[in-house]
XYZ file of C-alpha atoms in Angstrom:
494
model
C 0.041 0.296 -0.051
C 1.756 3.710 -0.432
C 3.558 4.990 2.067
C 2.304 2.087 4.329
C -0.859 4.323 5.628
C -3.732 1.643 6.947
C -6.646 2.733 4.868
C -9.416 1.044 3.555
C -9.190 -0.392 -0.040
C -11.873 2.272 -0.565
C -9.272 5.364 0.154
C -6.836 3.547 -1.771
C -9.099 3.118 -4.990
C -9.998 6.370 -4.800
C -6.067 7.784 -4.406
C -5.286 5.529 -7.621
C -8.437 7.390 -9.623
C -7.247 10.515 -8.524
C -3.679 9.399 -9.660
C -4.948 8.367 -13.070
C -6.758 12.052 -13.417
C -3.416 13.587 -12.284
C -1.394 11.632 -14.741
C -4.270 12.602 -17.729
C -3.792 16.368 -17.349
C 0.449 15.944 -17.274
C -0.042 14.104 -20.528
C -2.361 17.000 -21.975
C -0.301 19.666 -20.321
C 2.869 17.827 -22.175
C 0.975 17.793 -25.852
C -0.224 22.319 -24.979
C 3.660 22.680 -23.921
C 4.517 21.408 -27.805
C 3.555 23.810 -29.746
C 3.637 27.776 -28.608
C -0.173 29.445 -28.783
C -1.581 26.404 -26.400
C 1.790 26.747 -24.346
C 0.137 28.550 -21.426
C -3.115 25.989 -21.374
C -0.040 23.376 -21.163
C 1.225 24.744 -18.201
C -1.993 25.395 -16.246
C -3.147 22.098 -17.048
C -0.240 20.626 -16.150
C -0.161 22.514 -12.684
C -3.842 21.468 -12.550
C -2.578 17.958 -12.060
C 0.348 18.604 -9.950
C -2.621 19.866 -7.608
C -4.604 17.330 -7.983
C -1.841 15.164 -7.347
C -0.408 16.856 -3.845
C -3.889 17.144 -2.405
C -4.969 13.691 -3.385
C -1.757 12.369 -1.374
C -2.156 14.892 1.481
C -5.489 13.477 2.521
C -5.038 9.885 1.938
C -1.596 10.378 4.543
C -3.340 12.563 7.035
C -6.410 10.305 6.944
C -4.152 7.437 7.790
C -2.401 8.826 10.433
C 0.584 8.447 8.687
C 2.008 11.901 9.183
C 1.714 14.389 11.321
C -0.069 17.860 10.139
C 2.632 19.586 12.594
C 5.374 18.829 10.066
C 2.852 19.244 6.467
C 1.747 22.221 7.463
C 4.600 24.256 8.025
C 6.600 22.703 5.001
C 3.793 23.386 2.260
C 3.751 27.585 3.552
C 7.456 27.602 3.291
C 7.423 26.320 0.286
C 5.184 27.907 -1.532
C 6.245 31.240 0.099
C 9.675 30.539 -1.720
C 7.989 29.565 -4.587
C 6.206 32.662 -5.059
C 8.818 35.064 -4.363
C 11.596 33.176 -6.925
C 8.810 33.572 -9.424
C 8.204 37.152 -8.589
C 11.709 38.279 -8.281
C 14.032 36.176 -10.507
C 14.578 37.997 -13.721
C 13.868 36.355 -17.135
C 17.373 36.724 -17.795
C 17.743 34.558 -14.518
C 15.273 31.678 -16.096
C 18.387 29.485 -16.625
C 19.895 29.508 -13.387
C 16.303 28.981 -11.695
C 15.780 26.058 -13.845
C 19.054 24.581 -12.953
C 18.332 25.332 -9.092
C 14.720 23.579 -9.543
C 16.382 19.896 -10.800
C 18.571 20.158 -8.340
C 15.911 20.587 -6.040
C 13.865 17.811 -7.353
C 16.983 15.466 -7.548
C 17.396 16.064 -3.713
C 14.080 15.299 -2.865
C 14.492 11.773 -4.650
C 17.501 11.106 -2.551
C 16.155 12.180 0.918
C 12.594 10.453 -0.108
C 14.587 7.383 -1.149
C 16.951 7.314 2.494
C 14.216 8.362 4.177
C 12.072 5.542 3.435
C 14.553 3.008 3.828
C 15.405 4.472 7.545
C 11.083 4.162 8.457
C 11.121 0.717 6.996
C 13.889 -0.423 9.876
C 12.431 2.066 12.045
C 9.194 -0.260 11.920
C 10.482 -3.489 12.074
C 12.862 -2.506 15.755
C 10.313 -0.217 17.343
C 8.075 -2.923 19.288
C 5.087 -0.525 19.469
C 4.328 -0.639 15.760
C 1.456 -2.897 14.562
C 2.178 -6.142 12.995
C 0.579 -5.281 9.905
C 2.562 -1.925 9.273
C 6.016 -4.307 10.681
C 4.777 -6.969 7.671
C 4.479 -4.403 5.197
C 8.231 -3.124 5.917
C 9.907 -6.209 6.032
C 8.502 -7.375 2.560
C 9.002 -3.869 1.221
C 13.098 -4.180 3.070
C 13.683 -7.711 1.154
C 12.462 -7.137 -2.002
C 15.368 -6.718 -4.488
C 13.244 -4.417 -6.650
C 12.563 -2.436 -3.879
C 15.916 -1.688 -2.976
C 17.205 -1.696 -6.439
C 14.487 1.843 -6.556
C 16.103 3.242 -3.624
C 19.725 2.888 -4.449
C 19.110 4.264 -8.123
C 16.868 7.262 -6.676
C 19.547 7.942 -4.329
C 22.370 7.797 -7.215
C 19.994 9.562 -9.662
C 18.969 12.298 -7.009
C 22.442 12.837 -6.109
C 24.218 13.526 -8.725
C 21.186 15.780 -10.709
C 21.446 18.041 -6.781
C 25.162 18.006 -7.299
C 25.448 18.732 -11.062
C 22.780 21.236 -10.881
C 24.305 23.174 -8.556
C 27.090 22.990 -10.983
C 25.335 24.200 -13.471
C 23.711 26.912 -11.380
C 27.612 28.214 -10.761
C 28.123 28.510 -14.550
C 25.042 30.313 -15.563
C 25.675 32.328 -13.104
C 29.245 33.158 -13.482
C 30.494 32.512 -10.264
C 33.959 32.191 -9.072
C 33.624 28.010 -7.941
C 31.915 27.024 -11.028
C 33.972 28.524 -13.918
C 31.576 29.170 -17.605
C 34.711 26.724 -18.991
C 35.289 22.999 -19.344
C 37.462 22.464 -16.009
C 39.019 18.688 -16.982
C 42.003 17.064 -15.746
C 43.688 14.119 -16.878
C 42.000 10.893 -16.119
C 38.806 12.547 -15.151
C 36.597 9.976 -17.346
C 38.197 7.083 -16.495
C 37.555 8.791 -12.700
C 33.782 9.267 -13.579
C 33.187 5.497 -15.087
C 34.857 4.040 -12.018
C 32.610 5.667 -9.616
C 29.507 4.857 -11.585
C 30.543 1.654 -11.312
C 31.363 1.522 -7.978
C 27.576 3.292 -7.242
C 25.950 0.477 -9.310
C 27.709 -2.178 -7.384
C 26.533 -0.838 -4.389
C 23.117 -0.479 -5.639
C 23.292 -4.242 -6.168
C 24.853 -4.984 -2.419
C 21.967 -3.233 -1.274
C 19.581 -5.184 -2.846
C 21.551 -8.375 -1.588
C 21.525 -7.353 1.814
C 19.210 -5.275 2.477
C 20.729 -4.616 6.237
C 23.684 -3.070 4.309
C 22.942 0.707 5.326
C 26.309 1.677 4.440
C 25.900 1.078 1.054
C 22.926 3.361 0.238
C 25.314 6.222 2.769
C 28.447 5.332 0.154
C 25.792 5.703 -3.288
C 24.590 9.007 -1.846
C 28.490 10.422 -0.929
C 29.604 8.585 -4.396
C 26.560 10.271 -6.131
C 26.888 13.815 -5.101
C 30.816 13.707 -6.145
C 30.035 12.112 -9.408
C 27.379 15.005 -9.856
C 30.328 17.534 -9.661
C 32.409 16.060 -11.695
C 30.067 15.135 -14.375
C 29.468 19.126 -15.137
C 32.309 20.997 -14.531
C 34.087 18.920 -16.993
C 31.148 20.761 -19.566
C 31.533 24.337 -21.102
C 29.159 27.159 -21.019
C 28.377 26.573 -24.812
C 26.891 23.609 -23.883
C 24.531 24.581 -21.142
C 21.570 23.943 -22.758
C 22.013 20.211 -23.370
C 22.917 20.184 -19.335
C 19.822 21.917 -18.305
C 17.718 19.815 -20.631
C 19.524 16.092 -19.257
C 19.417 17.490 -15.786
C 15.489 17.505 -15.974
C 15.532 14.163 -17.876
C 17.738 13.423 -14.690
C 15.632 14.662 -12.039
C 12.415 13.051 -13.481
C 13.806 9.651 -13.252
C 15.437 10.218 -9.905
C 11.211 11.026 -9.193
C 10.397 7.835 -10.796
C 12.613 5.661 -8.843
C 11.467 7.297 -5.829
C 8.227 6.586 -6.659
C 8.676 2.834 -6.765
C 10.524 2.680 -3.969
C 7.194 4.327 -2.229
C 5.010 2.338 -4.232
C 3.151 6.236 -5.135
C 1.796 5.852 -9.026
C 1.653 9.518 -9.007
C 5.601 10.105 -8.757
C 6.041 7.104 -10.630
C 3.781 8.682 -13.727
C 5.010 11.948 -13.282
C 8.623 11.192 -13.041
C 8.599 9.087 -15.663
C 6.847 11.582 -18.220
C 9.447 14.400 -16.987
C 12.365 11.749 -17.606
C 11.224 10.647 -21.323
C 10.065 14.292 -22.299
C 13.622 15.677 -20.828
C 15.498 12.988 -23.143
C 13.761 13.727 -25.949
C 14.893 17.145 -25.595
C 18.323 16.560 -24.803
C 18.198 14.435 -28.397
C 16.495 17.434 -29.941
C 19.288 19.431 -28.464
C 22.570 17.543 -29.176
C 21.016 17.081 -33.250
C 20.840 20.767 -33.241
C 24.672 21.018 -32.371
C 25.428 17.967 -34.493
C 27.024 16.124 -31.711
C 26.616 12.978 -29.849
C 25.129 13.115 -26.255
C 28.716 11.271 -25.336
C 30.562 14.093 -26.887
C 28.656 16.965 -25.079
C 29.363 15.145 -21.474
C 32.840 14.381 -22.071
C 34.251 16.336 -24.843
C 34.840 19.432 -23.353
C 33.355 21.961 -26.137
C 32.493 25.228 -24.361
C 36.552 25.587 -22.987
C 37.221 29.267 -23.902
C 41.130 29.372 -24.366
C 42.887 30.522 -20.990
C 43.799 33.998 -22.748
C 40.447 34.760 -23.177
C 40.350 34.238 -26.897
C 41.092 36.001 -30.105
C 40.457 40.054 -29.158
C 41.781 41.494 -32.003
C 40.477 41.914 -35.742
C 42.669 40.058 -37.271
C 43.882 37.187 -35.084
C 43.078 34.189 -36.120
C 40.491 35.647 -38.507
C 42.283 35.696 -41.678
C 40.575 39.131 -41.910
C 39.657 42.279 -41.205
C 36.510 43.419 -39.009
C 34.518 46.540 -40.296
C 33.216 48.625 -37.565
C 30.302 50.482 -38.151
C 27.874 53.111 -35.927
C 24.295 52.763 -35.338
C 23.311 56.164 -37.647
C 25.121 54.107 -40.475
C 23.163 50.714 -39.635
C 19.702 52.707 -39.325
C 20.503 54.191 -42.937
C 21.201 50.318 -44.087
C 17.402 49.535 -42.590
C 15.415 52.641 -43.419
C 16.473 51.820 -47.153
C 15.739 48.068 -46.904
C 12.530 46.036 -46.751
C 13.161 42.785 -45.018
C 14.988 42.520 -41.517
C 15.685 39.635 -39.628
C 16.848 40.069 -35.741
C 19.072 36.780 -34.579
C 18.730 37.194 -30.753
C 21.615 35.576 -28.303
C 22.682 35.210 -25.243
C 24.093 38.966 -25.099
C 20.479 40.044 -25.555
C 19.749 38.290 -22.528
C 22.369 39.732 -20.199
C 21.741 43.204 -21.590
C 17.839 42.588 -20.624
C 17.595 44.460 -24.656
C 14.043 41.893 -25.260
C 11.844 45.038 -24.813
C 14.321 47.670 -26.353
C 14.011 44.915 -29.286
C 10.813 44.980 -29.267
C 10.092 48.659 -30.001
C 12.627 48.883 -32.460
C 10.700 45.836 -34.328
C 7.579 47.985 -34.030
C 8.935 51.316 -35.300
C 10.227 49.203 -38.440
C 6.769 47.506 -38.779
C 5.706 51.648 -39.244
C 7.924 51.917 -41.779
C 6.326 49.104 -43.653
C 9.519 46.549 -43.348
C 8.978 42.922 -43.110
C 10.297 42.212 -39.694
C 10.772 38.528 -38.193
C 13.330 36.573 -35.422
C 15.366 33.545 -36.283
C 15.454 31.662 -33.398
C 18.210 28.838 -33.049
C 17.415 26.083 -30.919
C 20.766 26.726 -28.762
C 20.827 30.290 -28.624
C 21.063 31.476 -24.842
C 21.508 29.226 -21.755
C 18.298 26.930 -21.654
C 15.875 25.512 -24.326
C 13.344 27.878 -25.329
C 15.195 30.704 -23.628
C 14.839 33.385 -26.701
C 11.766 32.427 -27.056
C 10.525 33.462 -23.397
C 12.786 36.194 -23.228
C 11.268 37.511 -26.278
C 7.471 36.557 -25.289
C 7.486 38.350 -22.014
C 7.985 41.393 -24.198
C 5.340 40.947 -26.223
C 6.778 39.866 -29.934
C 3.974 37.942 -31.755
C 4.563 34.224 -32.030
C 4.001 34.084 -35.893
C 7.374 36.655 -36.558
C 9.186 33.841 -34.570
C 11.365 31.919 -37.062
C 13.073 28.325 -36.305
C 15.911 27.051 -37.887
C 14.979 25.234 -40.463
C 12.071 27.985 -41.703
C 14.473 30.769 -40.602
C 17.170 30.086 -42.964
C 15.729 30.449 -46.411
C 14.215 33.612 -45.516
C 17.755 34.812 -44.557
C 18.872 33.924 -47.743
C 16.647 36.256 -49.080
C 16.582 39.188 -46.402
C 17.959 42.679 -46.980
C 19.024 43.128 -43.702
C 20.138 40.125 -40.871
C 20.646 41.749 -37.177
C 22.842 39.872 -35.252
C 22.139 40.518 -31.342
C 24.713 38.838 -29.019
C 24.698 35.680 -30.982
C 27.911 34.204 -31.271
C 28.321 30.315 -31.752
C 25.038 29.665 -33.697
C 25.456 32.189 -36.179
C 29.675 30.984 -36.912
C 30.286 30.216 -41.106
C 33.034 28.016 -39.522
C 30.644 24.944 -38.677
C 29.652 24.356 -42.872
C 33.813 24.348 -43.901
C 36.365 24.267 -40.940
C 37.014 20.998 -39.954
C 39.403 21.272 -37.128
C 36.591 23.371 -35.216
C 34.809 22.392 -32.474
C 31.473 23.583 -34.003
C 31.745 21.798 -37.094
C 28.544 20.080 -38.385
C 26.397 21.941 -36.146
C 23.322 23.278 -38.272
C 23.870 27.239 -37.846
C 21.608 30.163 -38.642
C 22.844 31.438 -42.477
C 23.202 34.609 -41.653
C 26.131 35.513 -44.054
C 23.780 34.834 -46.639
C 21.767 38.138 -46.267
C 22.667 41.053 -48.382
C 23.644 43.196 -45.127
C 24.712 41.827 -41.797
C 25.185 43.900 -38.902
C 26.205 42.128 -35.229
C 26.007 44.226 -31.911
C 29.043 43.052 -29.603
C 30.570 44.212 -27.039
C 33.785 43.183 -28.037
C 35.506 40.620 -31.045
C 36.252 37.872 -27.856
C 35.036 34.438 -28.772
C 32.020 32.567 -27.684
C 31.902 29.895 -25.295
C 33.629 27.767 -27.687
C 36.480 29.488 -27.494
C 36.670 30.321 -31.274
C 36.445 33.429 -33.132
C 33.261 33.846 -35.210
C 34.540 34.022 -39.003
C 31.568 35.867 -40.148
C 32.439 38.953 -38.357
C 35.394 39.269 -41.175
C 33.007 38.814 -44.082
C 32.843 41.346 -46.928
C 28.801 42.230 -46.042
C 29.095 42.348 -42.219
C 29.441 45.419 -40.362
C 30.157 45.295 -35.983
C 28.484 47.567 -33.831
C 30.306 47.323 -30.501
C 28.287 48.312 -27.408
C 25.679 47.314 -24.718
C 23.273 45.472 -26.844
C 20.127 47.530 -25.046
C 22.434 50.769 -25.660
C 23.013 50.297 -29.207
C 19.414 48.784 -29.969
C 17.707 52.267 -28.109
C 20.380 54.698 -30.350
C 19.125 52.238 -33.414
C 15.336 53.164 -32.745
C 16.521 56.861 -31.903
C 18.362 57.409 -35.604
C 15.372 55.711 -37.292
C 12.978 58.563 -35.826
C 15.217 61.110 -36.768
C 15.543 59.780 -40.573
């Protein structure tokens, strides 16, 4: 029985019906999230499903006297308060970091639930005041190999997810203890493989010998170390894939915790999150033309120790051309079709609202304005879409990679705002480049290209963008929000 609560069969049946309703809402929510126009409804349906599952579990537990309201109510209020503050205070530019943290908290919760369930089962066996029925359930649970396998895997995956997500948060936040470049050392892959193999071996020990609590403790410690090693060796350029993968891990950990508890809601929810996260990870890897193993262990995204090339000619085979906002405004005024290509630089400068105002001004002048969105632009999947949606950009003006490239080839102007590696033509022809073969936005095929960037420093892949040295490209140096505002002001004066 779920949670070993002493309830009637009718109560258990009602609980399972509630879980089934929640599962249906989760599936409908995921379906809605697959399209921009139905994303809000999908999010609402998913939230409703979670509410149904949480309320049903709450009344099931308290009705069976399995847990005291003295602990539940304060925890609910504290969690709700923290979630509300995060939702209100965290800016859209901080969404990747917040997603990373939430993935980590999910992993930690699964780890604590699994280890707590293991300890609670032994408590029921050793405390003589417990009823014989509860003791019998605890013995059956502890001495089933599948139950111990679930406990061990939930602890392993949850621990990896927690520390891995904390490292991802640090890299995205730009902290000193988690640099955004890949940190690797000789034998790192062998150490990771050894830790993983040892953790799985200890899980097997726990399955054969349920009383080996020390094995569960070691699994937790090894998992925490493994999470750090898996993410610290990955560069900032691969963070979108890492975020998607950690999201999948958090779902798998929750599903394993559900098996440990016998809770159908956790099993279903975790499986849905894990499967959707793995699918998204696969899509992101395809967008970067790399295997998942290459992302995890390849070290792509490490910037050179010297900070990369900063001059106009270093490593480029040419020189860049600097333009002013006035120059760009004159060209845009004489153009008909303009495609804006946003990147992480737009997010850092919080320039999305200024970009929307510039697009509105161009639209008033009869220009056709669209946005080209690369799947891995920014620091998490859909990062640019979220920022532009916040600024009120119409959904039908957002073009994905497949639809954007044909339009770029016919565009009069491509305005690149803080995007780097995803516009680098070297991905097409330079076999020695770390981004070789990665599908890119073909901005270099536009009649005229303007790139708004703070400097000539390379992106997360640590290489110079060959786009900047093509004859049809002009560089406008400065803060993205400031430059876009200047562009709009110059247009108004023409």
